[in-house]
Amino acid sequence: MSDATLAPAVALTGKVDPAGGQPPRIRPRASGEDWVMRGAIALLAAYFVVTLVLPLYTLLIKSAEDKDGNFIGLANFARYFADPALTQSIVNTVTVSLIGTVITIFLAFLYAYALTRTCMALRGLLRAVALVPLLAPSLLPGLALIYLFGNQGIFKGLLMGHDIYGPIGIIIGEVFFAFPHALIILVTALSVADQRLYEAADSLRASPFRIFMTVTLPGCRYGLISAGMVVFTLIFTDFGVPKVIGGSYNVLATDVYRQVIGQFNFQMGAVVGLLLLFPAVISFTVDRIVQRKQVALLSARAVPFQPQPRPVIDRTFLIISSVIAALLLLILGMAFVGSIITFWPYNLAPTLKWYDFTRLGTDGWGPYFNSLRMAAMVAIIGTAIVFTGAYLTEKSRGAKGLRASLHLLAMVPLAVPGIVLGLAYIFFFNASGNPLGFIYNTMVILVVNTICHFYTVCHLTAVTALKQVDAEFEAVSASLKVPLYRTFWRVTVPVCLPAILDISIYLFVNAMTTVSAVIFIYSANSKLMSINAINTEDAGNTASACAMGMVIVATSAVLKGLHSLLVRRMQRRTQAWRRR
Amino acid sequence: MSINQGDAYLRIDHVSKSFGTFEALTNVTLEIYAGEFVCFLGPSGCGKTTLLRAIAGLDIQTSGRIFQGGRDISALPPSQRDFGIVFQSYALFPNLSVADNVAYGLVSTRRPKAEVEGRVRELLTLVGLGGQEQKFPSQLSGGQQQRVALARALAMSPGLLLLDEPLSALDARVRQHLRSELKELQRKLKVTTIMVTHDQEEALAIADRIVVMNHGVIEQVGTPLDIYRHPGSAFVADFVGHMNFLPVERVAADRVRFGSFEFTAPVNGNQDATATLCVRPEDIQIRNVIPGQDNSLKATIDHMEFLGSFCRAELVVNGGRHLKADFSINAMRDLSLEPGQEILIALPADRLRLFRGDAHV
């Protein structure tokens, strides 16, 4: 045997090296493309600093300055808390947020349970209907409520003398607005269940109620906490609904607007902005911790849950979820009806005159095309930045510390309410001496702001997709002497295309519907449709505001439809390599 | 086959790697010759993959140098080194066809299209996948995917082929088959190859030399036969193959005592008063043992485990100590062995190894 002739050719050396000291450290030499990557990471870091860190820092500073820009510490806060008219807003905001959260979570849980754990009919349709509110700007439910319960409302009697302008209106509007967000989280939480746990519980003769309390509920408790936190933050910081239907019931988000736009009291605006930031940051932190735990719940060997038909329960849940879906559609439908009725409630003849925006003044349809342009730019540029950024933080070599802090920075926007971000942008970009001041009053600042506002969810989508890509692609291409950008373009991007499309449609729809962040920074020549709707409603033309809202809904819906068509076609085309 | 024992093709010189306070590799020194097939063998966490990734430049070592073909590659990024690599996950590009996967590196070199196509066909034929060019990876079985990964790694004719547990994700039958094909291919191409594995049987079957690692250090380097017959440490003895360990006391230079028995044992340097005696189950002799013969002892069969071609018996010796012994089916029949039976066995002196007294078990 030839093996036997192979004597061990290696002498193992002792542990101590001859010099006795520490052996010299090897400093890995970076290749050309390593430097390109590092340059790109530095660029991304600079981008975050300019679009996120510095504006927020300016906001913080502003809250500690007087009108002349002198540092006065916490005096603004002291003044704020000394004014009961202002602090009342805190109580108001917490009240509507808590009640709204409880109602939203309760309804969304029933709905999510029906979608994931029963065999009721129409599940696909009901799921689609529940997500419709995502397509609408948040002022739209407010407008619909005016038609439903306002002074001339159809169901005014149901309020038994209470006024819809105030907490009741805000809560109903916010439930509509927050419902799909809660639903998405709860559906995910309820979908990850291990069939075997239920089989085990059944075989131990546990009653259905006991199974629900001991298996179902604990299984989705993280999802419930997470949804609760997200909904609370959404309602706490939303601007559109209370702006339209809040009446004299002040909440923090409308306070900021009034302080800044109404009274030019920037310092006090900054104080309220920071107050808005607080609960958002706390709930964001809790949510992050909780979501990390949720992931670990389902082991790789779990058997996915398959609901069994239970006729009585299935039918009950079909009724419950149909009622909820009908209410959602009623609100949207009312806004539509409001936009096509000649003169509510006296002349119910249908008309398209409210859609003739040129009657309203010089703007006409201009804001709509501004919105389209901005949404398209946000979708294209935003997706490119987000995906490239996620790729750099996930897959590049070296610069570990910087990459980790970039990942952290990408998480921050989720904790920053739009209204706070918008305010921070005025303070930063409008400051005299800012070399980037020239983008103020242009479309660019709206695009930059909107990308920043919705960055986190997109970043997480991209990171999730990239984590599913084999970690060794980069190693393989390096061994084959193929430059990384080529592998990025030829392999990573095609493999992640579904996620990339998801990100771009998410950005597009949100850019179409957003109000809160951009309301501070739009200018006469970059007015957006959603903002125009707010102003039109302010001017008393509710019907045209509804029409504008419906145009946004329709545009979002068309784009969303195109997106799912595209995804379906792509799935068919790439079936060859995607299906196992 | 003979290996050029001149200058080493790959020289690993006092390489250490630490992740924070954890030392994954401690002062590893090793030489690998051109055309050799070397296996890094060890339990998970022993540093074998870390060493492979240091050689590839994917996770560069903290200190120490690595030379390939006389060139100092210690600090170079992977793209400036000369190697092909196959991962346990295959890492095939899912959206590219088999042909495009194999041609991936060739295309960047701007060779004429026809030449690339010819080379791809040649490589696929080499790994036994001729005619499958247009399929996508997901349409292939695990074993076929691994062949594509191998063809892709070989496409650029690298000087060094690195295999990171390439067979671990496959089921047992495919693994054995692919193992022998891999060895065949390597012998044909004469490409210097390093394979990381935790499967000692795989390493014994495929390697020219095995590097046994544990806790970030090299325990032993040698041919499979060498490693199996003359394990250099109790760890190697235990990790490679099966082994019995008996605590013994030394009574003379080449005599040890185990309870009431005395054995002749090899002198391997160690002269401590207590030692650990090692013997492999298959080396325990049962036929033709005469009472009073050197190194013989009485044992009781506790129970037997039928393993197909042989039987593994659990023996009790010296009133309590357990000893595993492999008996052929023939021996079982001829001697009509049964649990509870008392038998006479012998531990052949030339098959025994002695290690330090505190070593293991």
CSV table of C-alpha atoms in Angstrom, one decimal, chain A residues 493-499 570-571 573-580, chain B residues 94-95 136 138:
chain,number,residue,atom,x,y,z
A,493,VAL,CA,-30.7,40.9,-7.3
A,494,PRO,CA,-32.6,38.3,-9.4
A,495,VAL,CA,-32.9,35.9,-6.4
A,496,CYS,CA,-34.2,38.8,-4.2
A,497,LEU,CA,-36.5,40.2,-6.9
A,498,PRO,CA,-39.7,39.4,-5.1
A,499,ALA,CA,-38.5,41.3,-2.0
A,570,MET,CA,-42.5,36.3,-12.6
A,571,GLN,CA,-43.3,33.3,-10.4
A,573,ARG,CA,-41.4,32.4,-15.5
A,574,THR,CA,-38.9,31.6,-12.8
A,575,GLN,CA,-40.7,28.5,-11.6
A,576,ALA,CA,-38.0,26.5,-13.2
A,577,TRP,CA,-35.5,27.5,-10.6
A,578,ARG,CA,-37.6,28.7,-7.7
A,579,ARG,CA,-39.7,25.6,-7.1
A,580,ARG,CA,-38.2,22.6,-5.4
B,94,PRO,CA,-30.2,29.1,-8.1
B,95,ASN,CA,-31.2,31.4,-11.0
B,136,PHE,CA,-31.5,24.5,-13.0
B,138,SER,CA,-33.3,22.9,-8.0
